[in-house]
Structure formats: structure tokens, C-alpha cells
Coordinates of C-alpha atoms in Angstrom, one line a residue:
M1 CA 100.9 71.4 130.8
T2 CA 101.1 70.0 127.5
A3 CA 101.0 72.4 124.5
V4 CA 98.3 72.3 122.3
P5 CA 99.7 71.7 118.6
P6 CA 98.0 73.7 115.9
P7 CA 95.0 72.1 114.2
H8 CA 95.3 69.3 111.8
V9 CA 93.2 69.2 108.4
A10 CA 92.4 66.4 106.6
P11 CA 90.7 66.1 103.0
V12 CA 87.4 64.1 103.5
A13 CA 85.4 65.2 100.4
D14 CA 85.5 66.7 96.9
S15 CA 82.3 67.6 94.8
E16 CA 82.2 68.9 91.3
L17 CA 80.3 72.2 90.6
D18 CA 81.1 72.1 87.1
P19 CA 83.4 70.1 85.0
R20 CA 83.7 72.8 82.3
A21 CA 83.5 76.5 83.7
L22 CA 84.8 79.3 82.3
F23 CA 88.8 79.8 82.2
F24 CA 90.6 82.7 81.3
V25 CA 93.2 84.8 83.1
S26 CA 93.7 88.5 83.5
Y27 CA 95.2 90.7 86.1
E28 CA 96.9 87.2 87.2
G29 CA 93.3 85.9 88.2
L30 CA 90.6 83.7 87.4
V31 CA 87.0 85.3 87.3
N32 CA 85.6 82.5 89.4
C33 CA 88.0 82.6 92.3
A34 CA 89.2 85.9 93.5
S35 CA 89.9 85.7 97.3
Y36 CA 88.6 89.1 98.0
Q37 CA 85.2 87.8 96.7
Q38 CA 82.3 88.4 99.7
S39 CA 81.2 86.1 99.3
G40 CA 81.7 83.4 96.4
L41 CA 80.9 80.4 98.8
L42 CA 78.8 80.8 101.9
T43 CA 76.9 78.8 104.5
H44 CA 73.5 79.8 105.9
L45 CA 71.1 77.6 108.3
G46 CA 72.9 74.2 107.5
W47 CA 73.1 75.0 103.5
Q48 CA 75.9 75.8 101.2
Y49 CA 75.6 78.5 98.6
A50 CA 78.3 78.8 95.5
A51 CA 78.4 81.0 92.4
W52 CA 80.6 80.9 89.4
Y53 CA 80.4 81.3 85.4
T54 CA 80.1 78.5 83.4
E55 CA 81.6 77.5 79.8
T56 CA 78.6 79.6 78.1
R57 CA 79.7 82.5 80.1
H58 CA 76.3 82.4 81.9
A59 CA 76.4 83.1 85.9
V60 CA 75.5 80.0 87.9
V61 CA 74.3 79.9 91.5
A62 CA 74.1 76.6 93.2
R63 CA 73.3 75.1 96.8
R64 CA 73.4 71.9 98.9
R65 CA 72.1 70.8 101.9
L66 CA 75.4 69.8 104.3
P67 CA 77.0 67.9 105.1
D68 CA 77.1 66.3 101.9
G69 CA 73.8 66.9 99.8
A70 CA 74.0 66.8 96.1
W71 CA 74.3 70.4 94.3
E72 CA 71.2 72.1 92.9
R73 CA 72.1 74.6 89.9
T74 CA 70.2 77.7 88.8
V75 CA 71.6 79.3 85.6
L76 CA 70.9 83.1 85.7
P77 CA 69.7 84.8 82.7
H78 CA 73.0 86.8 82.5
Q79 CA 76.3 86.4 80.7
L80 CA 79.6 87.7 81.5
H81 CA 80.2 91.0 79.3
A82 CA 83.8 91.3 79.6
D83 CA 86.8 89.1 80.0
D84 CA 87.8 90.4 83.2
S85 CA 88.8 88.8 86.2
H86 CA 87.8 91.8 88.2
N87 CA 83.8 90.9 87.5
T88 CA 83.6 88.0 89.8
I89 CA 80.0 87.0 91.6
S90 CA 79.0 87.9 95.3
L91 CA 76.6 86.5 97.6
G92 CA 74.8 87.8 100.4
V93 CA 71.9 86.8 102.7
S94 CA 69.4 89.0 104.1
A95 CA 68.2 86.8 107.2
V96 CA 64.9 89.0 108.2
D97 CA 63.3 88.2 104.6
G98 CA 65.3 84.9 103.8
R99 CA 66.5 86.3 100.2
L100 CA 69.9 85.4 98.6
H101 CA 71.2 88.1 96.7
V102 CA 73.8 88.5 93.7
A103 CA 75.9 91.2 92.9
M104 CA 78.2 90.3 89.5
D105 CA 80.0 91.5 86.7
T106 CA 81.3 94.8 87.3
H107 CA 84.5 96.7 87.1
D108 CA 83.8 100.4 86.8
N109 CA 80.6 100.0 85.2
P110 CA 76.7 99.5 86.5
V111 CA 76.4 96.4 88.5
F112 CA 74.3 93.5 87.4
Y113 CA 71.8 92.5 90.6
T114 CA 69.3 90.0 91.1
C115 CA 67.8 88.3 94.4
S116 CA 65.5 85.4 95.4
P117 CA 61.9 85.5 96.5
P118 CA 61.7 85.7 100.4
G119 CA 62.0 82.4 101.9
A120 CA 64.3 80.9 100.0
V121 CA 67.6 80.7 102.5
T122 CA 65.3 80.4 105.5
D123 CA 63.5 77.4 104.3
P124 CA 65.2 76.1 101.5
G125 CA 63.6 72.7 101.4
R126 CA 60.4 74.2 100.6
Y127 CA 61.3 76.8 97.9
P128 CA 63.2 76.2 94.7
L129 CA 66.2 78.1 94.2
R130 CA 65.1 81.0 91.8
F131 CA 65.7 84.5 91.1
G132 CA 64.3 87.7 89.6
P133 CA 65.2 89.5 86.7
V134 CA 68.7 90.5 86.5
E135 CA 68.9 94.5 86.9
R136 CA 71.7 97.3 86.5
T137 CA 70.4 98.9 89.5
V138 CA 70.2 97.3 93.1
G139 CA 66.9 97.5 94.1
G140 CA 65.9 100.4 92.0
V141 CA 69.1 102.2 93.5
D142 CA 71.3 103.3 90.6
L143 CA 74.7 103.5 92.2
G144 CA 76.6 104.2 88.7
G145 CA 79.7 102.6 87.5
I146 CA 81.3 100.3 90.5
S147 CA 83.9 98.1 91.4
Y148 CA 84.2 95.2 93.9
P149 CA 80.8 94.6 95.4
R150 CA 80.8 93.0 98.8
F151 CA 77.5 92.0 100.8
L152 CA 77.4 92.3 104.6
A153 CA 74.9 91.0 106.9
T154 CA 74.1 93.5 109.5
P155 CA 73.2 92.6 113.2
E156 CA 69.8 92.9 112.6
G157 CA 69.6 90.6 109.8
W158 CA 69.3 93.2 106.9
L159 CA 72.1 93.3 104.6
Q160 CA 74.6 96.5 103.3
L161 CA 76.6 96.5 100.0
S162 CA 80.0 97.8 99.8
Y163 CA 81.7 99.0 96.8
R164 CA 84.1 101.5 94.8
T165 CA 83.0 104.2 92.8
G166 CA 85.8 105.9 90.4
R167 CA 88.9 103.5 89.1
S168 CA 92.1 102.3 90.7
G169 CA 94.1 105.2 92.0
N170 CA 91.3 107.5 92.0
G171 CA 88.5 106.4 93.8
T172 CA 86.1 106.1 96.9
Q173 CA 84.6 103.5 99.1
E174 CA 80.6 103.7 99.3
L175 CA 77.8 101.8 101.3
A176 CA 74.4 101.0 100.2
E177 CA 71.6 99.5 102.7
L178 CA 68.9 97.0 102.6
T179 CA 66.1 97.6 105.3
G180 CA 62.4 96.9 105.4
R181 CA 62.0 100.3 103.4
G182 CA 64.3 98.7 100.6
W183 CA 67.6 99.6 99.2
S184 CA 69.3 103.2 99.9
A185 CA 72.5 104.7 99.1
L186 CA 74.3 105.8 102.2
G187 CA 77.1 107.5 100.3
R188 CA 81.0 107.6 100.4
W189 CA 83.2 107.4 103.3
S190 CA 86.8 107.5 101.8
S191 CA 88.5 110.2 100.2
A192 CA 90.6 110.1 96.9
T193 CA 92.3 113.2 97.6
G194 CA 95.1 114.4 99.6
G195 CA 98.9 114.7 99.7
Y196 CA 101.0 111.8 100.1
R197 CA 105.0 112.5 99.6
N198 CA 108.0 110.4 99.7
G199 CA 111.9 110.5 98.7
N200 CA 110.7 109.8 95.2
G201 CA 107.8 112.1 94.3
S202 CA 104.6 113.1 95.4
S203 CA 100.8 111.9 94.6
V204 CA 97.4 113.9 94.8
R205 CA 95.0 111.2 94.2
R206 CA 94.5 107.6 95.0
N207 CA 91.7 104.9 96.1
L208 CA 91.5 103.0 99.4
Y209 CA 91.6 99.4 98.9
L210 CA 89.6 97.0 101.4
H211 CA 91.2 94.0 102.9
G212 CA 87.9 93.2 104.3
L213 CA 84.8 94.9 105.7
R214 CA 83.0 92.8 108.3
Y215 CA 80.6 93.0 111.5
G216 CA 82.0 91.7 114.7
P217 CA 80.5 90.9 118.3
G218 CA 78.1 93.9 119.7
G219 CA 77.7 95.2 116.2
R220 CA 81.2 97.0 115.5
L221 CA 81.7 97.1 111.9
H222 CA 85.5 96.8 110.9
A223 CA 87.5 97.7 107.9
A224 CA 91.1 97.2 107.0
F225 CA 92.6 98.6 104.0
T226 CA 95.7 99.8 102.1
W227 CA 96.2 103.0 99.7
R228 CA 97.1 102.8 96.1
E229 CA 98.6 106.0 94.6
D230 CA 97.7 107.3 91.1
D231 CA 101.0 108.9 90.3
A232 CA 104.0 106.3 90.0
S233 CA 106.4 109.1 90.4
V234 CA 106.3 107.9 94.0
L235 CA 107.9 104.5 93.0
S236 CA 112.0 103.8 93.2
A237 CA 111.8 102.0 89.8
K238 CA 108.9 100.9 87.3
G239 CA 107.1 97.9 87.2
G240 CA 105.9 98.2 90.6
L241 CA 102.2 99.2 92.1
A242 CA 102.2 102.0 94.4
N243 CA 100.1 100.3 97.4
H244 CA 101.4 101.3 100.4
D245 CA 100.6 101.2 104.3
T246 CA 97.8 99.2 106.6
G247 CA 94.9 101.1 107.8
Y248 CA 92.5 100.3 110.0
V249 CA 89.1 101.8 111.2
Y250 CA 85.8 100.9 112.9
S251 CA 82.1 102.1 113.1
D252 CA 79.5 101.6 115.7
D253 CA 76.8 102.8 113.8
R254 CA 76.3 100.5 110.8
G255 CA 78.9 102.4 108.6
R256 CA 77.2 106.0 109.4
S257 CA 80.4 107.2 111.0
W258 CA 84.3 105.7 111.4
R259 CA 86.9 106.1 113.9
G260 CA 90.3 105.4 114.1
E261 CA 92.9 104.0 116.9
G262 CA 91.6 105.9 120.5
G263 CA 88.1 106.2 119.1
K264 CA 88.8 109.4 117.4
L265 CA 86.2 110.4 114.6
V266 CA 87.8 110.3 111.2
A267 CA 84.7 110.2 109.1
V268 CA 81.0 110.4 108.6
T269 CA 79.4 108.7 105.4
G270 CA 77.9 110.8 102.8
A271 CA 79.3 114.0 104.4
D272 CA 82.7 116.0 104.1
L273 CA 84.8 114.2 106.4
L274 CA 86.2 111.3 104.9
V275 CA 88.8 108.5 105.8
A276 CA 92.0 110.3 104.1
V277 CA 95.5 109.4 103.4
D278 CA 96.6 112.1 105.6
S279 CA 94.2 111.3 108.2
P280 CA 96.0 110.9 111.7
G281 CA 96.4 107.8 113.5
L282 CA 95.1 105.3 111.0
V283 CA 98.2 103.3 109.8
V284 CA 98.6 100.7 111.8
D285 CA 101.5 98.7 109.5
P286 CA 103.5 101.2 107.8
L287 CA 105.2 100.0 104.6
G288 CA 106.2 102.1 101.9
V289 CA 105.2 101.7 98.5
D290 CA 108.4 99.6 97.2
H291 CA 107.1 96.3 98.6
A292 CA 104.9 94.6 96.2
L293 CA 102.1 95.0 98.8
I294 CA 98.9 93.6 97.4
N295 CA 95.6 94.9 98.0
Q296 CA 92.5 93.4 99.0
E297 CA 93.9 90.6 100.8
C298 CA 91.8 89.5 104.1
L299 CA 90.5 90.8 107.1
A300 CA 88.9 88.2 109.5
L301 CA 87.8 88.8 113.3
D302 CA 88.2 86.3 116.2
S303 CA 85.5 85.6 119.0
A304 CA 86.3 88.4 120.8
G305 CA 85.9 90.7 117.7
Q306 CA 89.6 91.6 117.4
P307 CA 90.8 92.1 114.0
H308 CA 93.2 90.0 112.0
V309 CA 94.7 90.8 108.7
V310 CA 96.6 88.7 106.2
L311 CA 99.1 90.7 104.1
S312 CA 101.9 89.7 101.4
H313 CA 104.7 91.8 100.5
T314 CA 108.3 91.7 99.6
P315 CA 111.2 92.6 101.5
G316 CA 111.5 95.6 98.8
G317 CA 113.6 96.6 95.7
V318 CA 110.7 95.9 93.3
T319 CA 111.0 96.1 89.5
D320 CA 108.6 93.9 88.5
Y321 CA 105.4 93.5 90.7
V322 CA 104.4 90.1 89.6
A323 CA 107.6 88.2 89.2
D324 CA 109.0 89.7 92.2
R325 CA 106.0 88.5 94.5
R326 CA 106.2 85.2 93.0
A327 CA 110.1 85.2 93.7
Y328 CA 110.1 87.0 97.0
G329 CA 106.7 87.6 98.5
R330 CA 106.2 86.9 102.1
V331 CA 103.0 86.1 104.1
F332 CA 102.6 88.3 107.1
H333 CA 99.7 88.0 110.2
L334 CA 99.1 91.4 111.7
Y335 CA 96.2 91.3 114.6
R336 CA 95.4 93.8 117.5
D337 CA 95.0 92.4 120.9
G338 CA 92.6 93.0 123.7
D339 CA 94.6 95.8 125.0
G340 CA 94.6 97.5 121.4
R341 CA 98.3 96.6 120.5
W342 CA 99.0 95.4 117.2
H343 CA 101.4 92.5 116.4
K344 CA 102.9 91.7 113.1
A345 CA 104.8 88.3 112.4
E346 CA 106.1 86.7 109.5
V347 CA 104.4 83.2 108.6
P348 CA 107.1 80.9 108.1
V349 CA 105.9 79.5 104.9
P350 CA 106.9 80.6 101.4
L351 CA 104.2 82.6 99.3
D352 CA 105.5 81.2 96.2
A353 CA 102.9 82.7 94.3
F354 CA 101.4 86.0 93.1
G355 CA 97.9 86.1 94.6
R356 CA 96.4 86.3 98.0
S357 CA 95.5 84.1 100.7
Q358 CA 92.5 83.6 103.2
L359 CA 92.4 83.5 106.9
V360 CA 89.4 82.1 109.0
F361 CA 89.0 81.0 112.5
D362 CA 87.5 77.9 114.2
A363 CA 84.8 78.4 117.2
A364 CA 88.0 77.8 119.3
D365 CA 89.8 80.9 117.7
N366 CA 92.2 78.6 116.2
A367 CA 93.6 79.9 112.8
Y368 CA 93.3 78.5 109.3
L369 CA 95.3 80.0 106.5
V370 CA 94.5 78.8 103.2
L371 CA 97.3 80.3 100.7
P372 CA 97.1 80.1 96.8
Y373 CA 96.8 76.4 95.2
G374 CA 94.6 75.6 98.0
R375 CA 97.9 75.0 100.7
V376 CA 96.6 75.1 104.2
V377 CA 98.6 76.4 107.3
T378 CA 97.4 76.4 110.8
A379 CA 98.0 78.1 114.1
S380 CA 96.4 77.5 117.7
A381 CA 94.8 80.2 119.9
A382 CA 96.6 78.8 122.8
Q383 CA 99.8 80.1 121.5
R384 CA 98.6 83.4 120.3
W385 CA 99.0 82.3 116.6
T386 CA 102.8 82.1 116.7
D387 CA 102.9 78.3 116.0
W388 CA 102.2 78.4 112.1
T389 CA 102.6 75.0 110.8
P390 CA 101.8 73.6 107.1
R391 CA 98.8 71.0 107.0
F392 CA 98.1 70.5 103.6
D393 CA 100.2 71.4 100.6
G394 CA 97.5 71.5 97.7
A395 CA 98.2 68.0 96.5
G396 CA 95.5 66.7 94.4
L397 CA 93.6 69.8 93.8
D398 CA 95.4 71.2 90.9
A399 CA 94.1 74.5 91.7
F400 CA 95.2 77.4 89.6
G401 CA 95.7 80.4 92.1
E402 CA 93.4 81.8 94.7
V403 CA 90.8 80.0 96.3
L404 CA 87.6 80.8 98.2
V405 CA 86.8 79.7 101.7
D406 CA 83.7 79.2 103.5
G407 CA 84.4 81.0 106.9
A408 CA 80.8 80.6 108.1
R409 CA 80.8 76.8 108.1
L410 CA 83.9 76.5 109.8
T411 CA 83.1 79.0 112.8
A412 CA 79.7 77.3 113.1
G413 CA 81.6 74.5 114.8
R414 CA 80.9 71.8 112.4
G415 CA 84.6 70.8 112.1
I416 CA 84.7 71.3 108.2
L417 CA 86.8 73.6 106.2
S418 CA 85.3 74.2 102.7
V419 CA 87.4 75.3 99.9
L420 CA 86.3 76.5 96.4
Y421 CA 88.9 76.5 93.7
Q422 CA 89.3 76.0 89.9
R423 CA 91.7 73.7 88.3
R424 CA 94.3 74.6 86.0
S425 CA 93.8 74.9 82.6
T426 CA 95.8 76.5 79.4
G427 CA 94.7 79.2 77.0
R428 CA 90.7 79.3 77.3
E429 CA 90.1 75.9 77.7
P430 CA 87.4 75.3 80.3
S431 CA 88.2 73.3 83.7
A432 CA 86.3 72.3 86.6
V433 CA 85.4 74.2 89.3
R434 CA 84.8 72.0 92.6
V435 CA 84.8 72.2 96.5
A436 CA 87.2 70.5 98.8
D437 CA 86.0 69.4 102.3
F438 CA 88.5 69.4 105.1
A439 CA 87.8 67.7 108.7
V440 CA 89.8 69.6 111.1
D441 CA 91.1 68.4 114.4
A442 CA 91.8 71.1 116.9
G443 CA 93.2 68.5 119.6

């Protein structure tokens, strides 16, 4: 039997969203392209949607009819309030009522939120792309100061919003939910307290950073995460960040309760039982704090609903988090098989960057790993994702760092991988935001 090679990819189109988008670097990243955005580029019912901040700091939402329609742009009545690359824009679709939702410009402050009228995404040819007023609540629900808003489309076609309250090193994960009765807050499901100790010191506060939160077949909600300790005494040397371990939990009741390996109940949202650093059985990849492990990288699901996590870290001995990741960072693929066993293997392509990568699957479960600068590495489902092969080196994109990937378009089976990126610049000189389309050939 002839082995099936990993998929090939070939650039077929590159469209410009904005020739002069807002550009500044903070936390080693850009506000228009943070790979943990969920989502900054998405496809729904044959239309693609994107969001970014333009040169005037205004938030912009655009759409195009696929495969190659012209982009229609709508400028929102909101300007980015802080030069903070965490303050990204996230988009979500509530399919039941056909609304496009926007959450933006938040890092430990009240969110800026708006949504389209009903029908905007279910019949886009009929309705113009417009939005209601920008609010500091989500549909009238005051969430307080939050970070990292992520929209999740529920199996029923409604929407949830995941977010962190508190700060780095001392915060909790929470959920809000949209139903026919409107938005409501469900409460927190992770804990900031508990004891963590290693040979260097101890810490009593932390936060859970999501690698992703996604619904799979059968309505199961999957969450992969890492912890960050607040007390730097746990580090072997100054200059690191106290990220450690990869954990996994799931929920079969829309995020009301959470279970670990073996089905053990480990948290009830809005109650006293919460996912904590000392909860037993949640760590699926143990890793100490001295490996420059990055938070909020990537969780993807294959067609069987099995979780796949992309991680990047160094072998150890960190003295400068940013420089060591660039010099020694390695990319790893961690996944659970149908028997519940977790497997971890290094992707044999240098990270050669500070930032994060994104993983998506096609309809046949072949994997497409998009590294910083828009580099694409693929692996075949037939070989159980052991044959990682570089397929595109980023040539011609001139991308700054992290990029956004439209997983929904690829999974729909149309044979196109879309990547949103921003071109390199210097200082605060605006640069172009573009979407590159790649044809995929899975043999």
C-alpha cells in the first residue's frame, strides 16, 4: 500500500483588507494578529468575516462572499483606547438569530461590545453589514474588568463568551451565555488559589490560561490550559514566566460542570468546586516552570472530537523568556487518541520566533500547522500526524509574527486555507493587513 504524503499547500490569492492598519508592538505582539483570538477571521454560510484596527484606531469589521468576492468594510464607532496588544477583536456568530457579535479592546477592563441586527449572517446578501451601539456590557450584563474574550458557538446555535477576570497570576476563567432569553453570566469555573511548590519556592496564587475552548461532536466542550504562578520565587532564574504544565478538562452540559480524565467531576461553574492547580488528574503533560512555555497557544479538535494541543517551549534553563524562546524554542503536538491515551511529539521544524502557532484540520483530519510569519507545516491523518513536513516558508508575505487562521473554511471541505496577517513595519508606521489563501492538496 502506497503511503499518502502530507498535504501540499500552494498560494492562490492574497487580498488586502487595509493598506495602513494600526501598528505598534507590545508584549512582543500586534493588536491585529494575536493567534489566541477566537475568532478574528471566520467563515459562516459561505461568507468570510474579519476584524482589525485601522490607522485611525477605529475598529473595523469586514466581510466577503467566498471564494473571492470583494471585501465590504464597516467602521465601528469605537477607537482603541490603549496601546496594548492584548486588546484584540473577537467575532462570534449566533446562528439561531443570525447575528454577528463583536467583543474588543479589553485587558482587565470592561469590554467594548456590539452586535449586528438579526439576519446579518444568515442572509448577508440581503442585509448590509451594520451594528448597534458599542456598549460596556454584554447585552446588558456587566462582566466587570475582563481579558481575552472568546466566543463559542453552542451546538444549539446560540453563543457563549469565555473570559478571564482578575489579572495575570491571580485570575479566574468565567462564562457568559446567550439564549433566547438574552445574555446571562454563568460564573467562574477555575480557581486562583491553592498551593504550588517546587524545589525553588512556592506560590499560592495563579491564573489558568486557555490554549482553547471548543465544542466537538456530540456537544462536548473541551478545554486545554496551562497555569501561571504569581510568585516568581518558583523560577530557577529571573527573566522567565512561571507557566507550567498542560491540563485538560471537558464538559457535557454546556460548561455547567467539568470533568477530568476518567470522568471525575472536578468543577461546577458558579459554585465552590473549581478547577484548581491541586485538582488531581488534570495534568496531561507535566512541565516545570523553567521551560519558557507560552500560554494561550492552540487547541483543535479532529472529526472524532479528540483534542489536539500545540505547545511551544524550550528544553529548560531559561534566563530570558523572549530571547530563549527565539533561540531555543521547539514546537510540540500533543493529542489524545480514541483510547484516552495522550501522545506528545516534537514537530521537526524550528520555532525560530517568540510567538504562537495555530493548528487546523481539513475534513479528512489532515493537520495544518501555521507557525509565526505564516509558515505552513502539514501532517497526514493516515500516518497519525507523525510525518510533519514544511510546505510553505512564508515567502512573499513579510508577516510580522503571529497570524490568524480560518479553521471553519478549511474544515468545510472547500480546499482552501485562509490566513490573516499583518506586514512588518517599524515604530508606529502603519502597515497592511491581508488575507492569504492557500489551495490544499491532500492527495
